[in-house]
Amino acid sequence: MSSIKSKIKDKVSIDILAQGRIQENFVGRPFYIDYKQVKLMTCDAWKYSVKGIPQGAFLLAFYDGESNVEEALLLRALNPSILPTDNDNIRSMVAYYKDNMNIAGRAGVNGSKGNLDDFTRYEFSFSGLECRILGVFYKVPIKDEDDKIIGYKTEFGADVENFYSANNYKVYKGTDEVLKAIVNQRDKENAIIGSNSEFKIGKVRYSSSRRFQNLTSDVAVYVSPNDFLGKRTALFGMTRTGKSNTIKKIIEATVEISTSATKNLPDETTPNEGLFKVENNLAMFDDEGTPKYPVGQIIFDVNGEYANANMQDDGTAIFELYKDDVIRYSVIQKTGFKVMKTNFYNDILAGVEFIKTELQNDGAGFVKDFLSVDFTSLSTYSSQSEKIRHERKIAAYLCCLKKANFKVPSKFKVKFTGHKELNLLVNKEKAIDPSKGISLDEAISWFLAIWENYSTHKFFSDYKSKKLKEWADNDLKALLVLLSQKRKSGGARDNNGYLRFRPLVDYHTDTLEDKSFEENIVDNLRDGKIIIIDLSQGPSNTQSVYSEKISQKIFEDSMKRFIKTQPNNFIQFYFEEAHNLFPKKDDKDLSQIYNRIAKEGAKLNLGMTYATQEPSSISSNILKNTQNWFIAHLNNEDELKEIRKYYDFSDFTDSLVRFSATNDKGFVKMKTYTNPFVVPVQIDRFLANKESK
């Protein structure tokens, strides 16, 4: 596998103020300027000379008023602007059209004049252009230890400290190396474009149509993988617009920077590195910007496109390219995969969650009663009676699993409190005493006898008279209905009860391993492995269960290490079809695991990349904590309304709707953590790097 150091050869260090003012790139003169916008006058000849000014193009407005002031406003072309002379020109054009005269020809181009006189053609060629001010490039002195100026350097500010009269500026289009310096601008010192710590992700692309752009050389766009480590990254766009390809490029960049890690993560028995180093994110990188520890990556693969070979990858599936570092998990038994199965008898809460997820849309009354049962155990109980009732409830649930053909672990027994009189209901000759530990078959017989006699046996009526409450609470009754398949005590079978559990038998294992699959996943992530969770098969509603369960385990392990001042290596989460997993926009429960990763993940070195067609459906808590954005084609105003709220994406909302999902795959508007403004980018195909692996 090649490293970033061997792949990146075109490092660029350019002085924009010195090289951005080339006469052939001149596009116009401003006639209005304030802190936010510039309106300039341009003409057809100038636009043709620079091969067009597409919407979103980067321009530089250089100050020419004083020889000792070196600065240039960075502009983005937005929309046409009205010139004071436009009304007169429009009247003249309309009159010209009415005369049915030939108006062919472009002013100043190849000598073509048409039938217009030179003066009229000259007047008609001018137009206005409205631009957004993105910031300013300016010179600052470099001083030595004695405070003497020894040189100057160019810096960028994301606002305008001062502006002069509009007539003092000339505007040029950013091209070639100047444009490369602009689009790869960083909010950090000493950043070198294409350096060892950066990764080429694509090239500048302004528009869907590319007649002029095809005549110019490509301008590379780089990202720093460190922008994604421990950060939140969003990929928004309709299906088939290149979201998965972009994720693969991010994974590729992360793999390469991870392979340069300088040491292994110490385990919990190793003396800690000090609380300051754990909390200080900078301490997680060496002097060259490389993470100290290998980066773990986990992909929740809803559609199976990362875990399995498919036609669109053409041999570049993640698991194929990084086969030595990839571990695949599936919800069903498949060659080359580890199976994510839960011991429903051993991990009761996990098993219950699976079943409740499976049955959540079941409208049967007895199923709804089961869904309301609380299986959560307490570290302390308010009374001995409360503890006894909980133990009976768990035992009755385990009996339902046995009846539903969930294979019972060897020598498995249950233990709970019965009563001498009740223990004889099954067999008056030989009592079954559950307090001594009994098999599940014995427990089934015990509970069935209880429910058969519950409405008629004197013990239960006496208990209610004495205790002022029933011996079996509503939770236990709900479970006895499932176990007996009878809604009424002593009645006939009238439901299929425990049979509702059977679709989940394949997700159960009767083995008692030293570690669960979640714990093994965490261990491998700590070693810098790539974990792919194939959620493409099995019940669709179990996707959220596995995703939440695994994410919660990783978060808990990271928090435990943080509290113990043990360093956490970076772990990156990747969520496809996030709208099916994440909390909805109006969900106010901030305790959900995805919200916690978004809010608290930074201090735990947990990064999160998520893709969806529906940004408007994602919790605002997650959106507000997202630092990196990749936005492709969106098809309705609701989604655009959400996007307008963030950074300077409002400059692009109209074009995001006009994109073609078919012809513009990988064409995105990109904003990364250290880049101060949005850049329009054509993302490289992941396939293009196949030969370098």
mmCIF file of N, CA, C and O in Angstrom, residues 76-141:
data_model
loop_
_atom_site.group_PDB
_atom_site.id
_atom_site.type_symbol
_atom_site.label_atom_id
_atom_site.label_comp_id
_atom_site.label_asym_id
_atom_site.label_seq_id
_atom_site.Cartn_x
_atom_site.Cartn_y
_atom_site.Cartn_z
ATOM 1 N N ARG A 76 -16.615 35.547 -4.383
ATOM 2 C CA ARG A 76 -17.289 34.453 -5.078
ATOM 3 C C ARG A 76 -18.377 35.051 -5.965
ATOM 4 O O ARG A 76 -19.232 35.802 -5.489
ATOM 5 N N ALA A 77 -18.356 34.741 -7.258
ATOM 6 C CA ALA A 77 -19.363 35.241 -8.194
ATOM 7 C C ALA A 77 -20.714 34.615 -7.879
ATOM 8 O O ALA A 77 -20.833 33.395 -7.768
ATOM 9 N N LEU A 78 -21.739 35.455 -7.732
ATOM 10 C CA LEU A 78 -23.061 34.956 -7.350
ATOM 11 C C LEU A 78 -24.102 35.127 -8.446
ATOM 12 O O LEU A 78 -24.606 34.159 -9.009
ATOM 13 N N ASN A 79 -24.425 36.385 -8.754
ATOM 14 C CA ASN A 79 -25.539 36.658 -9.664
ATOM 15 C C ASN A 79 -25.257 37.910 -10.482
ATOM 16 O O ASN A 79 -24.398 38.729 -10.118
ATOM 17 N N PRO A 80 -25.978 38.094 -11.580
ATOM 18 C CA PRO A 80 -25.871 39.359 -12.313
ATOM 19 C C PRO A 80 -26.303 40.528 -11.429
ATOM 20 O O PRO A 80 -27.117 40.365 -10.513
ATOM 21 N N SER A 81 -25.759 41.678 -11.696
ATOM 22 C CA SER A 81 -26.109 42.888 -10.952
ATOM 23 C C SER A 81 -26.488 43.976 -11.951
ATOM 24 O O SER A 81 -25.979 44.010 -13.080
ATOM 25 N N ILE A 82 -27.379 44.850 -11.547
ATOM 26 C CA ILE A 82 -27.856 45.921 -12.433
ATOM 27 C C ILE A 82 -26.836 47.052 -12.491
ATOM 28 O O ILE A 82 -26.358 47.526 -11.449
ATOM 29 N N LEU A 83 -26.503 47.480 -13.699
ATOM 30 C CA LEU A 83 -25.675 48.664 -13.900
ATOM 31 C C LEU A 83 -26.569 49.891 -14.050
ATOM 32 O O LEU A 83 -27.718 49.782 -14.516
ATOM 33 N N PRO A 84 -26.076 51.051 -13.691
ATOM 34 C CA PRO A 84 -26.898 52.275 -13.837
ATOM 35 C C PRO A 84 -27.340 52.516 -15.273
ATOM 36 O O PRO A 84 -28.375 53.139 -15.517
ATOM 37 N N THR A 85 -26.577 52.021 -16.235
ATOM 38 C CA THR A 85 -26.907 52.254 -17.649
ATOM 39 C C THR A 85 -27.795 51.161 -18.237
ATOM 40 O O THR A 85 -28.138 51.223 -19.433
ATOM 41 N N ASP A 86 -28.181 50.178 -17.466
ATOM 42 C CA ASP A 86 -28.913 49.028 -18.007
ATOM 43 C C ASP A 86 -30.254 49.414 -18.618
ATOM 44 O O ASP A 86 -30.650 48.882 -19.663
ATOM 45 N N ASN A 87 -30.979 50.321 -17.989
ATOM 46 C CA ASN A 87 -32.300 50.695 -18.513
ATOM 47 C C ASN A 87 -32.200 51.309 -19.910
ATOM 48 O O ASN A 87 -33.004 51.008 -20.806
ATOM 49 N N ASP A 88 -31.197 52.155 -20.107
ATOM 50 C CA ASP A 88 -31.001 52.751 -21.431
ATOM 51 C C ASP A 88 -30.648 51.682 -22.457
ATOM 52 O O ASP A 88 -31.141 51.696 -23.596
ATOM 53 N N ASN A 89 -29.790 50.746 -22.041
ATOM 54 C CA ASN A 89 -29.387 49.678 -22.957
ATOM 55 C C ASN A 89 -30.561 48.786 -23.326
ATOM 56 O O ASN A 89 -30.696 48.336 -24.467
ATOM 57 N N ILE A 90 -31.406 48.509 -22.337
ATOM 58 C CA ILE A 90 -32.568 47.653 -22.599
ATOM 59 C C ILE A 90 -33.502 48.318 -23.598
ATOM 60 O O ILE A 90 -34.018 47.675 -24.529
ATOM 61 N N ARG A 91 -33.729 49.611 -23.426
ATOM 62 C CA ARG A 91 -34.586 50.328 -24.366
ATOM 63 C C ARG A 91 -34.007 50.272 -25.786
ATOM 64 O O ARG A 91 -34.724 50.076 -26.767
ATOM 65 N N SER A 92 -32.699 50.412 -25.850
ATOM 66 C CA SER A 92 -32.046 50.376 -27.164
ATOM 67 C C SER A 92 -32.143 48.988 -27.790
ATOM 68 O O SER A 92 -32.377 48.846 -28.997
ATOM 69 N N MET A 93 -31.965 47.959 -26.981
ATOM 70 C CA MET A 93 -32.045 46.592 -27.494
ATOM 71 C C MET A 93 -33.439 46.288 -28.017
ATOM 72 O O MET A 93 -33.608 45.685 -29.092
ATOM 73 N N VAL A 94 -34.456 46.683 -27.230
ATOM 74 C CA VAL A 94 -35.835 46.410 -27.644
ATOM 75 C C VAL A 94 -36.132 47.097 -28.969
ATOM 76 O O VAL A 94 -36.740 46.511 -29.890
ATOM 77 N N ALA A 95 -35.694 48.337 -29.103
ATOM 78 C CA ALA A 95 -35.903 49.056 -30.359
ATOM 79 C C ALA A 95 -35.177 48.365 -31.504
ATOM 80 O O ALA A 95 -35.686 48.264 -32.628
ATOM 81 N N TYR A 96 -33.975 47.869 -31.198
ATOM 82 C CA TYR A 96 -33.171 47.172 -32.208
ATOM 83 C C TYR A 96 -33.873 45.895 -32.670
ATOM 84 O O TYR A 96 -33.929 45.585 -33.860
ATOM 85 N N TYR A 97 -34.440 45.138 -31.706
ATOM 86 C CA TYR A 97 -35.147 43.907 -32.049
ATOM 87 C C TYR A 97 -36.371 44.203 -32.911
ATOM 88 O O TYR A 97 -36.698 43.461 -33.842
ATOM 89 N N LYS A 98 -37.059 45.291 -32.569
ATOM 90 C CA LYS A 98 -38.266 45.631 -33.309
ATOM 91 C C LYS A 98 -37.962 45.956 -34.770
ATOM 92 O O LYS A 98 -38.794 45.761 -35.654
ATOM 93 N N ASP A 99 -36.764 46.457 -35.009
ATOM 94 C CA ASP A 99 -36.370 46.760 -36.386
ATOM 95 C C ASP A 99 -36.010 45.502 -37.159
ATOM 96 O O ASP A 99 -35.675 45.569 -38.346
ATOM 97 N N ASN A 100 -36.055 44.333 -36.462
ATOM 98 C CA ASN A 100 -35.786 43.033 -37.093
ATOM 99 C C ASN A 100 -34.410 42.994 -37.753
ATOM 100 O O ASN A 100 -34.218 42.469 -38.850
ATOM 101 N N MET A 101 -33.463 43.571 -37.060
ATOM 102 C CA MET A 101 -32.112 43.611 -37.603
ATOM 103 C C MET A 101 -31.279 42.470 -37.032
ATOM 104 O O MET A 101 -31.561 41.932 -35.971
ATOM 105 N N ASN A 102 -30.218 42.120 -37.717
ATOM 106 C CA ASN A 102 -29.331 41.037 -37.298
ATOM 107 C C ASN A 102 -28.451 41.510 -36.151
ATOM 108 O O ASN A 102 -27.689 42.464 -36.305
ATOM 109 N N ILE A 103 -28.562 40.833 -35.008
ATOM 110 C CA ILE A 103 -27.753 41.219 -33.842
ATOM 111 C C ILE A 103 -26.697 40.171 -33.555
ATOM 112 O O ILE A 103 -26.210 40.025 -32.446
ATOM 113 N N ALA A 104 -26.387 39.361 -34.569
ATOM 114 C CA ALA A 104 -25.394 38.295 -34.373
ATOM 115 C C ALA A 104 -24.030 38.905 -34.100
ATOM 116 O O ALA A 104 -23.713 40.004 -34.521
ATOM 117 N N GLY A 105 -23.190 38.131 -33.429
ATOM 118 C CA GLY A 105 -21.824 38.564 -33.184
ATOM 119 C C GLY A 105 -21.570 38.888 -31.742
ATOM 120 O O GLY A 105 -22.464 39.277 -31.009
ATOM 121 N N ARG A 106 -20.336 38.748 -31.318
ATOM 122 C CA ARG A 106 -19.957 38.989 -29.929
ATOM 123 C C ARG A 106 -18.915 40.091 -29.931
ATOM 124 O O ARG A 106 -17.910 40.004 -30.651
ATOM 125 N N ALA A 107 -19.090 41.112 -29.125
ATOM 126 C CA ALA A 107 -18.210 42.286 -29.149
ATOM 127 C C ALA A 107 -16.777 41.913 -28.844
ATOM 128 O O ALA A 107 -16.492 41.260 -27.856
ATOM 129 N N GLY A 108 -15.889 42.299 -29.685
ATOM 130 C CA GLY A 108 -14.472 42.147 -29.404
ATOM 131 C C GLY A 108 -13.942 40.752 -29.582
ATOM 132 O O GLY A 108 -12.804 40.489 -29.225
ATOM 133 N N VAL A 109 -14.717 39.828 -30.141
ATOM 134 C CA VAL A 109 -14.272 38.442 -30.261
ATOM 135 C C VAL A 109 -14.043 38.113 -31.728
ATOM 136 O O VAL A 109 -14.983 38.154 -32.540
ATOM 137 N N ASN A 110 -12.807 37.791 -32.062
ATOM 138 C CA ASN A 110 -12.451 37.354 -33.413
ATOM 139 C C ASN A 110 -12.883 38.363 -34.491
ATOM 140 O O ASN A 110 -13.183 37.999 -35.630
ATOM 141 N N GLY A 111 -13.002 39.624 -34.083
ATOM 142 C CA GLY A 111 -13.354 40.653 -35.045
ATOM 143 C C GLY A 111 -14.772 40.615 -35.535
ATOM 144 O O GLY A 111 -15.129 41.317 -36.478
ATOM 145 N N SER A 112 -15.633 39.801 -34.916
ATOM 146 C CA SER A 112 -17.017 39.692 -35.351
ATOM 147 C C SER A 112 -17.792 40.927 -34.923
ATOM 148 O O SER A 112 -17.784 41.292 -33.752
ATOM 149 N N LYS A 113 -18.471 41.593 -35.861
ATOM 150 C CA LYS A 113 -19.147 42.853 -35.559
ATOM 151 C C LYS A 113 -20.651 42.815 -35.755
ATOM 152 O O LYS A 113 -21.365 43.626 -35.209
ATOM 153 N N GLY A 114 -21.181 41.875 -36.527
ATOM 154 C CA GLY A 114 -22.615 41.865 -36.790
ATOM 155 C C GLY A 114 -23.020 43.137 -37.521
ATOM 156 O O GLY A 114 -22.253 43.744 -38.262
ATOM 157 N N ASN A 115 -24.228 43.591 -37.302
ATOM 158 C CA ASN A 115 -24.737 44.786 -37.966
ATOM 159 C C ASN A 115 -24.811 45.993 -37.040
ATOM 160 O O ASN A 115 -25.373 47.023 -37.403
ATOM 161 N N LEU A 116 -24.309 45.831 -35.820
ATOM 162 C CA LEU A 116 -24.320 46.950 -34.877
ATOM 163 C C LEU A 116 -23.132 47.855 -35.134
ATOM 164 O O LEU A 116 -22.035 47.403 -35.505
ATOM 165 N N ASP A 117 -23.299 49.128 -34.869
ATOM 166 C CA ASP A 117 -22.152 50.028 -34.937
ATOM 167 C C ASP A 117 -21.255 49.787 -33.734
ATOM 168 O O ASP A 117 -21.667 49.217 -32.715
ATOM 169 N N ASP A 118 -20.026 50.195 -33.827
ATOM 170 C CA ASP A 118 -19.034 49.896 -32.793
ATOM 171 C C ASP A 118 -19.438 50.446 -31.433
ATOM 172 O O ASP A 118 -19.250 49.789 -30.401
ATOM 173 N N PHE A 119 -19.965 51.650 -31.407
ATOM 174 C CA PHE A 119 -20.313 52.259 -30.125
ATOM 175 C C PHE A 119 -21.446 51.495 -29.441
ATOM 176 O O PHE A 119 -21.377 51.212 -28.246
ATOM 177 N N THR A 120 -22.496 51.124 -30.199
ATOM 178 C CA THR A 120 -23.627 50.402 -29.614
ATOM 179 C C THR A 120 -23.188 49.020 -29.138
ATOM 180 O O THR A 120 -23.574 48.561 -28.062
ATOM 181 N N ARG A 121 -22.393 48.352 -29.981
ATOM 182 C CA ARG A 121 -21.902 47.031 -29.592
ATOM 183 C C ARG A 121 -21.091 47.124 -28.297
ATOM 184 O O ARG A 121 -21.188 46.275 -27.413
ATOM 185 N N TYR A 122 -20.282 48.155 -28.208
ATOM 186 C CA TYR A 122 -19.465 48.385 -27.007
ATOM 187 C C TYR A 122 -20.348 48.578 -25.772
ATOM 188 O O TYR A 122 -20.127 47.978 -24.723
ATOM 189 N N GLU A 123 -21.391 49.383 -25.885
ATOM 190 C CA GLU A 123 -22.277 49.651 -24.755
ATOM 191 C C GLU A 123 -23.043 48.395 -24.326
ATOM 192 O O GLU A 123 -23.207 48.117 -23.141
ATOM 193 N N PHE A 124 -23.512 47.634 -25.310
ATOM 194 C CA PHE A 124 -24.300 46.440 -24.998
ATOM 195 C C PHE A 124 -23.476 45.341 -24.336
ATOM 196 O O PHE A 124 -24.022 44.454 -23.683
ATOM 197 N N SER A 125 -22.175 45.351 -24.481
ATOM 198 C CA SER A 125 -21.334 44.251 -23.995
ATOM 199 C C SER A 125 -21.108 44.281 -22.487
ATOM 200 O O SER A 125 -20.651 43.287 -21.905
ATOM 201 N N PHE A 126 -21.402 45.417 -21.841
ATOM 202 C CA PHE A 126 -21.120 45.533 -20.407
ATOM 203 C C PHE A 126 -22.277 44.983 -19.562
ATOM 204 O O PHE A 126 -23.440 45.077 -19.933
ATOM 205 N N SER A 127 -21.924 44.402 -18.440
ATOM 206 C CA SER A 127 -22.929 43.865 -17.508
ATOM 207 C C SER A 127 -22.373 43.935 -16.096
ATOM 208 O O SER A 127 -21.170 44.125 -15.888
ATOM 209 N N GLY A 128 -23.255 43.794 -15.142
ATOM 210 C CA GLY A 128 -22.849 43.821 -13.735
ATOM 211 C C GLY A 128 -22.785 42.422 -13.142
ATOM 212 O O GLY A 128 -23.475 41.502 -13.594
ATOM 213 N N LEU A 129 -21.980 42.263 -12.112
ATOM 214 C CA LEU A 129 -21.825 40.970 -11.453
ATOM 215 C C LEU A 129 -21.762 41.178 -9.940
ATOM 216 O O LEU A 129 -20.936 41.961 -9.448
ATOM 217 N N GLU A 130 -22.645 40.511 -9.236
ATOM 218 C CA GLU A 130 -22.665 40.595 -7.778
ATOM 219 C C GLU A 130 -21.797 39.480 -7.191
ATOM 220 O O GLU A 130 -21.894 38.320 -7.601
ATOM 221 N N CYS A 131 -20.958 39.822 -6.216
ATOM 222 C CA CYS A 131 -20.028 38.855 -5.621
ATOM 223 C C CYS A 131 -20.095 38.917 -4.098
ATOM 224 O O CYS A 131 -20.284 39.996 -3.515
ATOM 225 N N ARG A 132 -19.927 37.792 -3.480
ATOM 226 C CA ARG A 132 -19.815 37.703 -2.030
ATOM 227 C C ARG A 132 -18.351 37.853 -1.636
ATOM 228 O O ARG A 132 -17.460 37.289 -2.265
ATOM 229 N N ILE A 133 -18.085 38.640 -0.581
ATOM 230 C CA ILE A 133 -16.724 38.737 -0.041
ATOM 231 C C ILE A 133 -16.515 37.589 0.945
ATOM 232 O O ILE A 133 -17.225 37.482 1.946
ATOM 233 N N LEU A 134 -15.561 36.715 0.652
ATOM 234 C CA LEU A 134 -15.260 35.567 1.515
ATOM 235 C C LEU A 134 -14.160 35.865 2.522
ATOM 236 O O LEU A 134 -14.031 35.153 3.524
ATOM 237 N N GLY A 135 -13.385 36.907 2.265
ATOM 238 C CA GLY A 135 -12.291 37.250 3.163
ATOM 239 C C GLY A 135 -11.269 38.088 2.432
ATOM 240 O O GLY A 135 -11.534 38.622 1.346
ATOM 241 N N VAL A 136 -10.087 38.195 2.995
ATOM 242 C CA VAL A 136 -9.055 39.038 2.399
ATOM 243 C C VAL A 136 -7.680 38.414 2.612
ATOM 244 O O VAL A 136 -7.373 37.877 3.682
ATOM 245 N N PHE A 137 -6.859 38.457 1.562
ATOM 246 C CA PHE A 137 -5.451 38.089 1.656
ATOM 247 C C PHE A 137 -4.652 39.369 1.887
ATOM 248 O O PHE A 137 -4.884 40.386 1.207
ATOM 249 N N TYR A 138 -3.713 39.330 2.812
ATOM 250 C CA TYR A 138 -2.953 40.537 3.137
ATOM 251 C C TYR A 138 -1.561 40.156 3.624
ATOM 252 O O TYR A 138 -1.298 39.017 4.035
ATOM 253 N N LYS A 139 -0.657 41.122 3.591
ATOM 254 C CA LYS A 139 0.729 40.912 4.012
ATOM 255 C C LYS A 139 0.898 41.294 5.478
ATOM 256 O O LYS A 139 0.363 42.305 5.938
ATOM 257 N N VAL A 140 1.629 40.464 6.205
ATOM 258 C CA VAL A 140 2.000 40.782 7.588
ATOM 259 C C VAL A 140 3.511 40.611 7.727
ATOM 260 O O VAL A 140 4.109 39.754 7.072
ATOM 261 N N PRO A 141 4.139 41.426 8.561
ATOM 262 C CA PRO A 141 5.596 41.340 8.707
ATOM 263 C C PRO A 141 6.028 40.121 9.522
ATOM 264 O O PRO A 141 5.324 39.680 10.425
#
